[in-house]
Short mmCIF file of C-alpha atoms and ligand atoms in Angstrom, two decimals:
data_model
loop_
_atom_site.label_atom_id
_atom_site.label_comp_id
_atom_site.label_asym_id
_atom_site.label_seq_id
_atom_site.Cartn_x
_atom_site.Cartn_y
_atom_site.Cartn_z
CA UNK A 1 -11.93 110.63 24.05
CA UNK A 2 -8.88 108.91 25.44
CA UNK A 3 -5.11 108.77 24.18
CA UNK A 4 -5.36 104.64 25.17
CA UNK A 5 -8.43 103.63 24.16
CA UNK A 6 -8.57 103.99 19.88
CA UNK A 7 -12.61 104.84 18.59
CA UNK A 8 -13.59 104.52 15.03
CA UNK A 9 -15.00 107.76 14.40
CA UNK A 10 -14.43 111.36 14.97
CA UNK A 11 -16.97 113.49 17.76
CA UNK A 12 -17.29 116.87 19.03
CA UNK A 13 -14.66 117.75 21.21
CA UNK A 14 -11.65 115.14 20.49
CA UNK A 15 -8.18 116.01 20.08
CA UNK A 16 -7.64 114.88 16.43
CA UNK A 17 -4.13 115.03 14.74
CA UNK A 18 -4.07 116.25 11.07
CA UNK A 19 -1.54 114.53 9.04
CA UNK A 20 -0.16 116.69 6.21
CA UNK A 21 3.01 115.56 5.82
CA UNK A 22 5.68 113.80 7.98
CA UNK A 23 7.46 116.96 8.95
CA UNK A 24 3.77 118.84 9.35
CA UNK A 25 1.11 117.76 11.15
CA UNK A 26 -1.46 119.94 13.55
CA UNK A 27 -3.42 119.05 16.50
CA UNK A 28 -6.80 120.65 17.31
CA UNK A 29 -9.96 119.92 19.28
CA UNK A 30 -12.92 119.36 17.42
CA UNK A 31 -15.27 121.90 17.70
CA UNK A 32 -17.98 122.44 15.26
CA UNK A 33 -18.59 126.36 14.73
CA UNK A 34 -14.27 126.61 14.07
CA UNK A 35 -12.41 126.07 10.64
CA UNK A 36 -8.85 125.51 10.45
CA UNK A 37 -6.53 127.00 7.76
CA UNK A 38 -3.60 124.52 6.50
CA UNK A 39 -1.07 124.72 3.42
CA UNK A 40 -4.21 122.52 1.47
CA UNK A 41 -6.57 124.68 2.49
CA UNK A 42 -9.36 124.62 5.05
CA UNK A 43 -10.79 122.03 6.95
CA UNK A 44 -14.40 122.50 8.41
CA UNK A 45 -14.38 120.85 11.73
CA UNK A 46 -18.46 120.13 11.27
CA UNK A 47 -17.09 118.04 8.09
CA UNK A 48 -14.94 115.99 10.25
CA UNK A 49 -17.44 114.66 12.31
CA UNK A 50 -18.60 110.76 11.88
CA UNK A 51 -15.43 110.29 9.50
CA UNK A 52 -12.91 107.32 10.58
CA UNK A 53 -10.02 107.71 12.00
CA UNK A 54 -6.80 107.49 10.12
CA UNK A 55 -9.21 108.59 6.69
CA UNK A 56 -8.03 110.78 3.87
CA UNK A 57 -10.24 113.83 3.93
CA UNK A 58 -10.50 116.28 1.16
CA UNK A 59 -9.57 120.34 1.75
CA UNK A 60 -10.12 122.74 -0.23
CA UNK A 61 -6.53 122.84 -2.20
CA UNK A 62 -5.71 119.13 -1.32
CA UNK A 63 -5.76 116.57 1.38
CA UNK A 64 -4.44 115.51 4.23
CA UNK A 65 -5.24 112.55 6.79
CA UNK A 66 -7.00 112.54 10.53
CA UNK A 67 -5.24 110.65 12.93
CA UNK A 68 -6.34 108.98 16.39
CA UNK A 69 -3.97 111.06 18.87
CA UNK A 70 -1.06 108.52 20.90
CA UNK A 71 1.43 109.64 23.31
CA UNK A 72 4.02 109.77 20.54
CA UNK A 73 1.91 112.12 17.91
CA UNK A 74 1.40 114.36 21.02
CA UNK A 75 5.17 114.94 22.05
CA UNK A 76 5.69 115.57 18.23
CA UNK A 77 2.64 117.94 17.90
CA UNK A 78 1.84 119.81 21.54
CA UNK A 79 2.11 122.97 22.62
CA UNK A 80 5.45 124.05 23.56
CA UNK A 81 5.55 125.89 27.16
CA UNK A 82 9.32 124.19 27.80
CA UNK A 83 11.79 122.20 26.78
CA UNK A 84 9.80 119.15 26.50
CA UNK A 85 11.55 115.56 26.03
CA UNK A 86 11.15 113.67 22.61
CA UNK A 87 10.50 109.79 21.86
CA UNK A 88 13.99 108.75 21.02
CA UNK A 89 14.67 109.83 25.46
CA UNK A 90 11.30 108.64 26.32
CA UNK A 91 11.23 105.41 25.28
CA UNK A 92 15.00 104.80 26.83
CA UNK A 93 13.23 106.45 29.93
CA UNK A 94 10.01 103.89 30.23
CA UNK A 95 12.29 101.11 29.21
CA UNK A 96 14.83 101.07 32.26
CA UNK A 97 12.33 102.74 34.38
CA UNK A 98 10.66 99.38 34.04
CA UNK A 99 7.19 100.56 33.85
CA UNK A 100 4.02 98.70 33.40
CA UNK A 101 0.29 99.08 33.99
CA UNK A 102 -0.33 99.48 37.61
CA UNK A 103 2.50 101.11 38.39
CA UNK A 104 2.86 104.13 40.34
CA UNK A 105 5.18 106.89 39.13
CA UNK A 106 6.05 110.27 40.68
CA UNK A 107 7.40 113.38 38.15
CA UNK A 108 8.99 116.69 38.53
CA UNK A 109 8.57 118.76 36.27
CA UNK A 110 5.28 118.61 34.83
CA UNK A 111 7.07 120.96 32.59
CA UNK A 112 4.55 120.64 28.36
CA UNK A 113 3.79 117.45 29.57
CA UNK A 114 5.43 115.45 26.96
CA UNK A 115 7.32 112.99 28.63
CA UNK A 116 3.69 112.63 31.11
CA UNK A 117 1.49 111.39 28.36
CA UNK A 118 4.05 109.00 27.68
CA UNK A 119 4.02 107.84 31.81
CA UNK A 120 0.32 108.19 31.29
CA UNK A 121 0.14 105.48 28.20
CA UNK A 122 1.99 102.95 29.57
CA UNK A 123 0.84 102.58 33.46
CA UNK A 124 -2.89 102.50 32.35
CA UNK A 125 -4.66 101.19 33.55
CA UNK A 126 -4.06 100.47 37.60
CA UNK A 127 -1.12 103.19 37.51
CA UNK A 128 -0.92 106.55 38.81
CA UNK A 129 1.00 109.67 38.13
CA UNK A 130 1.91 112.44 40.36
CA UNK A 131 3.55 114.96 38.73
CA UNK A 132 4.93 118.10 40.27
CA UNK A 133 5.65 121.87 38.61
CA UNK A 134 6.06 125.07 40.68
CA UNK A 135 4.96 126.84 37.76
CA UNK A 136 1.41 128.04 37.82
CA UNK A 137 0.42 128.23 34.52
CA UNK A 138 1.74 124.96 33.67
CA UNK A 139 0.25 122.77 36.06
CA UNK A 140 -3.21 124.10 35.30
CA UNK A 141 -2.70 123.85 31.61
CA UNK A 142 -1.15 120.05 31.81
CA UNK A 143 -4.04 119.25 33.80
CA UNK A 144 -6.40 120.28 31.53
CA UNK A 145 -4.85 118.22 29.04
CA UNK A 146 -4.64 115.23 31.11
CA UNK A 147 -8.67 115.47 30.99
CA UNK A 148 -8.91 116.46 27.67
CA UNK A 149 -6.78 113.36 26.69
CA UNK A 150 -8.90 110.63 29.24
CA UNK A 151 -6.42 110.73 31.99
CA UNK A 152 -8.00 112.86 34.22
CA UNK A 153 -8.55 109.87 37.05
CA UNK A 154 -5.31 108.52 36.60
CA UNK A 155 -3.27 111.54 37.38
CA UNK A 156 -2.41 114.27 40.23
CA UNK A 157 -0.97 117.22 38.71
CA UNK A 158 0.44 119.84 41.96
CA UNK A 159 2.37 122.87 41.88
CA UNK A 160 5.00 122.81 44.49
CA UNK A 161 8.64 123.60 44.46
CA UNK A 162 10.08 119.88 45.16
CA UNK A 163 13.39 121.62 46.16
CA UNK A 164 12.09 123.03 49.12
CA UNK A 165 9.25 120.93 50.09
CA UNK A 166 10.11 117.70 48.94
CA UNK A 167 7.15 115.72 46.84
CA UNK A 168 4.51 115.28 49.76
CA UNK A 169 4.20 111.22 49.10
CA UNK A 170 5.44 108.45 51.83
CA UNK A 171 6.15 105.11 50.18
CA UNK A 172 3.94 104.85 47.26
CA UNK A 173 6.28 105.43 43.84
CA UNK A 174 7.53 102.51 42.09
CA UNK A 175 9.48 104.81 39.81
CA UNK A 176 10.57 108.49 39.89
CA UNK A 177 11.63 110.83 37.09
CA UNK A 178 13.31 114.15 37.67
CA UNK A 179 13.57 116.84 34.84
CA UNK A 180 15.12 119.42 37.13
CA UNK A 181 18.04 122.16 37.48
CA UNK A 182 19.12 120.65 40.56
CA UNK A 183 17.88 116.92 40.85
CA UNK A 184 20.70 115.71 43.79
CA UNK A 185 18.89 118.70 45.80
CA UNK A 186 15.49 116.32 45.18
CA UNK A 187 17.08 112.77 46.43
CA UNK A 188 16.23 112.93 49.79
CA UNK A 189 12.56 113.56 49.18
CA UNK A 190 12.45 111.28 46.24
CA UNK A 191 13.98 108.18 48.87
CA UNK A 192 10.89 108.89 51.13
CA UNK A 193 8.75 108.54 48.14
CA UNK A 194 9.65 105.18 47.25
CA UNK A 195 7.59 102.18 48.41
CA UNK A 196 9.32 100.33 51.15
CA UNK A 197 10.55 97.58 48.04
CA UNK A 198 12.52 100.38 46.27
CA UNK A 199 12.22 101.38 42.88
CA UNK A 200 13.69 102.83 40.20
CA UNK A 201 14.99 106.81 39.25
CA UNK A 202 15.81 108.50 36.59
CA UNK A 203 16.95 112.06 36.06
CA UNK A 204 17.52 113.76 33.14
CA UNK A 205 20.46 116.60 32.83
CA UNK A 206 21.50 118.67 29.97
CA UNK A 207 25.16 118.66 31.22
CA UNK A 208 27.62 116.88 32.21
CA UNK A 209 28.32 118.29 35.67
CA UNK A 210 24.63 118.04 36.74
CA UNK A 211 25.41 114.61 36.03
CA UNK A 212 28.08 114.18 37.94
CA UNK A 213 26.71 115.94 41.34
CA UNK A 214 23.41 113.70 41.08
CA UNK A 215 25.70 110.96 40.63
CA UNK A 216 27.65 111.74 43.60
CA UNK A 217 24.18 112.11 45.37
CA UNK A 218 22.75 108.87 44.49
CA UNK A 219 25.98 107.05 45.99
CA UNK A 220 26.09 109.28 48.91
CA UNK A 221 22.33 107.91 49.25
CA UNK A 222 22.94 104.87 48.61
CA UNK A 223 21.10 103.95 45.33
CA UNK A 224 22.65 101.53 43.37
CA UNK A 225 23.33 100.46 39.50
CA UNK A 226 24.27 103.92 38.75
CA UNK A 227 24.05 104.45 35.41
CA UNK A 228 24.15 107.31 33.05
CA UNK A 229 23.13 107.41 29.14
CA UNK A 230 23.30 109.58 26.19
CA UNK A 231 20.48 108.49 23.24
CA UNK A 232 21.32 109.84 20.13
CA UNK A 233 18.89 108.64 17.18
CA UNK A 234 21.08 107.83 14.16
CA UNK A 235 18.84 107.62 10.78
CA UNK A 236 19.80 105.97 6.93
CA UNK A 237 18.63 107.10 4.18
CA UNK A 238 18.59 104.35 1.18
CA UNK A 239 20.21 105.98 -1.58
CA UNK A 240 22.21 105.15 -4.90
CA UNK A 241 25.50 105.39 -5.06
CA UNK A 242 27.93 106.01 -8.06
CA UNK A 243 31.25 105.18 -7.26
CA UNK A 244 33.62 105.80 -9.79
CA UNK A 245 36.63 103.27 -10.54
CA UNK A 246 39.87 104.42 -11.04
CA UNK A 247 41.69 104.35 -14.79
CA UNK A 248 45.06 102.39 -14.16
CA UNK A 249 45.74 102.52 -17.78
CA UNK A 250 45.41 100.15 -20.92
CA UNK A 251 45.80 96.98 -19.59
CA UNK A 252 42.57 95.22 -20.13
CA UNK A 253 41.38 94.52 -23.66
CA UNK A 254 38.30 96.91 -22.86
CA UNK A 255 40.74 99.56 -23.24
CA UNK A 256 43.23 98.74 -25.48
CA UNK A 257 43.84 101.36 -28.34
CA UNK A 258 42.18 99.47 -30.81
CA UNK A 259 39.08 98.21 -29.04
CA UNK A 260 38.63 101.48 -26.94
CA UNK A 261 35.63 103.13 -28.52
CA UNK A 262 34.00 100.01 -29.13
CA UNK A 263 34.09 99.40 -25.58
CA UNK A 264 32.61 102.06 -24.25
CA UNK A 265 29.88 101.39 -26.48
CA UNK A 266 29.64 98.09 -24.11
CA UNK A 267 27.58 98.87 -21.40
CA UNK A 268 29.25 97.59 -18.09
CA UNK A 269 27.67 95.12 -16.14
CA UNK A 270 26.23 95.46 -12.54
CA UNK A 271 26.17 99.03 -13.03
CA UNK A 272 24.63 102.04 -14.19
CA UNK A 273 25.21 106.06 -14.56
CA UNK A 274 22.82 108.02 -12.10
CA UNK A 275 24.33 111.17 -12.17
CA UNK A 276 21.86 112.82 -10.72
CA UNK A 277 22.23 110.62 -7.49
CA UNK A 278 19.01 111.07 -6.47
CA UNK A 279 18.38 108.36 -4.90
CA UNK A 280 15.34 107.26 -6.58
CA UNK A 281 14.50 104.25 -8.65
CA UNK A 282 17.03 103.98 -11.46
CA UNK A 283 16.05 100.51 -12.75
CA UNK A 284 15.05 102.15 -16.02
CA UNK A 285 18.58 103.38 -16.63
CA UNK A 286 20.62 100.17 -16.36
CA UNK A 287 21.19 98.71 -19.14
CA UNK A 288 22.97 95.47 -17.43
CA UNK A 289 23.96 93.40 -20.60
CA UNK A 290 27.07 92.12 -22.20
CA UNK A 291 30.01 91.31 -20.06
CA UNK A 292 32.96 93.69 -18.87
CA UNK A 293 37.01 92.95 -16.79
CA UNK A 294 34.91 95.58 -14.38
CA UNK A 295 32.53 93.01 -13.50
CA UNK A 296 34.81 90.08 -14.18
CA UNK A 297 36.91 91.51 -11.43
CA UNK A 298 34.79 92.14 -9.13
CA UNK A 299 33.82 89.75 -6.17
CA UNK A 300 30.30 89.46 -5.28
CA UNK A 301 28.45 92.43 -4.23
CA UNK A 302 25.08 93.69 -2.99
CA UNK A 303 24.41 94.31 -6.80
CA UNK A 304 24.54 90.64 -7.21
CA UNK A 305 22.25 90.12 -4.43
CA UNK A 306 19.97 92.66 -6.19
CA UNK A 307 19.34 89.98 -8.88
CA UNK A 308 15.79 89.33 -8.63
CA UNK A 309 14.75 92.52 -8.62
CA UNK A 310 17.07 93.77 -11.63
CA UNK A 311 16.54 90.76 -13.37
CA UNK A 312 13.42 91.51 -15.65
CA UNK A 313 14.96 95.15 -16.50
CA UNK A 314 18.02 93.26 -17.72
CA UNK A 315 15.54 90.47 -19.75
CA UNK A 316 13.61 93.89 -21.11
CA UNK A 317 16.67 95.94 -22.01
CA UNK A 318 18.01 92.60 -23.71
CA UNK A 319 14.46 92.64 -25.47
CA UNK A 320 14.28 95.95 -26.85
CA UNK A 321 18.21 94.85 -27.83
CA UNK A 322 20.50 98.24 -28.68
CA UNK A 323 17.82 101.09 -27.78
CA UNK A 324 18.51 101.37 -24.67
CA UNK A 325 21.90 100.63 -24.58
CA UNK A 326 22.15 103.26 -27.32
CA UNK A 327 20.64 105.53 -25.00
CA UNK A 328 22.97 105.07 -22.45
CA UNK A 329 26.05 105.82 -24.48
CA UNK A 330 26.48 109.41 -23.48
CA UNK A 331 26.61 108.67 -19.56
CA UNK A 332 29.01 105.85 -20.29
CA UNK A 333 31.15 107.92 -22.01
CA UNK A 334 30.98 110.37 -18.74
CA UNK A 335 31.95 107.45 -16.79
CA UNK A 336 32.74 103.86 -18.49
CA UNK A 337 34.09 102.54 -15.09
CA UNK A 338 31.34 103.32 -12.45
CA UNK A 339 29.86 100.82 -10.20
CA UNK A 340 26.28 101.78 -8.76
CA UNK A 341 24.88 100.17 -5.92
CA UNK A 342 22.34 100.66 -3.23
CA UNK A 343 23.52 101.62 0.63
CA UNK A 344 22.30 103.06 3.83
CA UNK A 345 23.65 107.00 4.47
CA UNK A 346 23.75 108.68 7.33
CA UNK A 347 22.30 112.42 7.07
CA UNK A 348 24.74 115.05 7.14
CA UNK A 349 23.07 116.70 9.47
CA UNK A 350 21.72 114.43 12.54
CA UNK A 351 19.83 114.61 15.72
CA UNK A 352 22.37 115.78 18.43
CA UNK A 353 22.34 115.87 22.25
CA UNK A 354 19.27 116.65 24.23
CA UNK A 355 21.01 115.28 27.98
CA UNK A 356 22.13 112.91 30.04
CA UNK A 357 19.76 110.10 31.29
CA UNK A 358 21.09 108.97 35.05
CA UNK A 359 19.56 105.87 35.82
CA UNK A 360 19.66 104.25 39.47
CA UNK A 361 17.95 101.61 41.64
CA UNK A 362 16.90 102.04 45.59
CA UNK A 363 16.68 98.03 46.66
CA UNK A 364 15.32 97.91 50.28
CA UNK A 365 17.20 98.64 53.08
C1 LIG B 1 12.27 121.09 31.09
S1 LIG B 1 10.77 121.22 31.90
C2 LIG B 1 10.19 119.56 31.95
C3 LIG B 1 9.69 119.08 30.61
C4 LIG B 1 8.97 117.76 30.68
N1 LIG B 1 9.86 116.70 31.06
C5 LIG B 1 8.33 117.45 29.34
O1 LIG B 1 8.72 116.44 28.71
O2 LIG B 1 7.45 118.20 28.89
C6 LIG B 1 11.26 121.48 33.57
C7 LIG B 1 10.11 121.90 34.45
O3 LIG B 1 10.54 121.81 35.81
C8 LIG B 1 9.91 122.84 36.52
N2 LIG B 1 10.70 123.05 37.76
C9 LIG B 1 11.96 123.54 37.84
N3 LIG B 1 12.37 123.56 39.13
C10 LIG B 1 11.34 123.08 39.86
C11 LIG B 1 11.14 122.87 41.26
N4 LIG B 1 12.08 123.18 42.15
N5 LIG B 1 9.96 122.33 41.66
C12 LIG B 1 9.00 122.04 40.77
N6 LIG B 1 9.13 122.22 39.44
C13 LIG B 1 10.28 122.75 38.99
C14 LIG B 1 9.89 124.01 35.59
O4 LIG B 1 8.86 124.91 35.92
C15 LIG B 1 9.66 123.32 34.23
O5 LIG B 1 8.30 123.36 33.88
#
């Protein structure tokens, strides 16, 4: 199997990804004697084999999906031996590193071998990788997976301490990536490793002095376009929001003394209650008729724009006349001055720094 070439069907001994969820998925080589337990139940490897890719596949408590593996379900599913670098860093990475088939791009460290599958993806074919860990273990295991995954030609995996003995290459990287303790000890060696045209680096620091003594490197070696990046993935969730108006007193007819109780009978257009803000699809709790000063005084909206969408809730709530409006009478009472709409929310919780990306270009001398 191969991680850039998709097949239709499943054989012995492919990496597969099982999709159970967004936030839980496993990866597993298909072997036919093994079973694997999940929250559905188990999956018999044998009864994966000659099924599609990307099918829904029955377990013994549920289902779940099989998935063709890419570079991106791999960094979100692999086995951890490091810190490894995620998608939102990678792509940024591949981006400015301007990397294309063909191209030939040098790596230290190997490290789970996230970011290398990524490398791998994108210079197929015509590329090359070398990628360099002093750790043992790891570059044996990434290598393995570099065959398991079809990249075994297109890689060089070496264990070698960089620091000390520099990468071993003369003129042959278009691009160089450093996930390293220490990168501005690594310049010197990296420089040699260029091709005589120059290239492009990139080294990746958790802090903020790492960044700056790299920096200071780069200069001191003359590399130019010195630039340094945080990414930081911001995400929106859609969700419906009540937002209550404020009473200023009796001053509209809707409220006057006499007509109060009637009025809250009214429902109030543009709006509805959803107290449980939820999020979800409250189209079945607006009642949207009759007219209101709320609505009067309020300038177009993203409610308005909603229009086609609400509109045949608002014909069927005017067809089944006061039922529904009857029904609503309780949450208007709650809250006769609410306006609902629809927005994008940031999660209270988000994403937050993995490092610094320091970007810089080595033109010819
Ligand atoms: C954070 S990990 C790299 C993770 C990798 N970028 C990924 O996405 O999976 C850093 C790796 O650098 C290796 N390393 C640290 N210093 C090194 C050196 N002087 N020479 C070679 N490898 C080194 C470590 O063994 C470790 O595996």
């Amino acid at each position: 199997m191969s991680f850039d070439h998709y097949k239709k069907t499943i054989e012995e001994g492919d990496t597969v990804i099982l999709f159970l969820g967004f936030d839980n998925m496993i990866q597993f080589i298909v072997d036919k004697s093994r079973t694997h337990q999940t929250k559905y139940g188990a999956v018999k490897h044998k009864d994966l084999i000659g099924v599609r890719y990307g099918s829904k596949i029955q377990c013994s408590k549920g289902y779940a999906h099989v998935l063709h593996p890419t570079s991106e379900l791999w960094t979100q599913n692999l086995p951890h031996r490091t810190q490894i670098l995620y998608s939102t860093d990678i792509s940024f990475i591949t981006f400015l590193l301007d990397l294309k088939p063909g191209a030939v791009v040098v790596e230290a460290g190997t490290g789970s071998g996230s970011l290398s599958h990524a490398l791998l993806r994108i210079i197929t074919p015509g590329g090359h990788l070398h990628t360099f860990d002093f750790h043992e273990q790891r570059v044996q295991k990434a290598d393995q997976e570099f065959k398991e995954h079809g990249f075994g030609d297109s890689v060089t995996v070496s264990q070698r301490d960089v620091l000390t003995d520099g990468f071993g290459l003369d003129g042959i990287a278009d691009a160089i990536f450093l996930d390293l303790p220490a990168p501005w000890d690594v310049v010197q060696h990296a420089k040699k490793a260029f091709k005589r045209l120059g290239g492009r680096l990139c080294s990746f620091s958790p802090c903020i002095e790492q960044v700056q003594r790299v920096s200071d490197t780069l200069h001191k070696q003359h590399f130019s376009e010195i630039q340094t990046y945080e990414c930081l993935t911001r995400s929106f969730d859609v969700r419906t929001i009540n937002m209550p108006m404020p009473d200023l007193g009796c001053s509209t007819d809707s409220y006057s003394s006499s007509s109060h109780s009637d009025s809250i009978h009214k429902p109030v257009i543009g709006q509805t209650v959803d107290d449980d803000d939820d999020g979800g699809d409250d189209t079945k709790k607006k009642p949207n008729t009759g007219k209101s000063p709320l609505r009067k005084d309020t300038s177009h909206s993203e409610a308005d724009d909603d229009d086609d969408e609400d509109e045949p809730t608002t014909k069927q709530a005017r067809n089944e006349g006061n039922k529904e409006v009857m029904m609503k009478k309780t949450s208007l009472h709650k809250s006769p001055s609410s306006y609902v709409f629809k927005s994008g929310i940031t999660p209270n919780l988000m994403t937050g720094h993995t490092g610094y990306l320091t970007f810089a270009t080595l033109f010819p001398e």
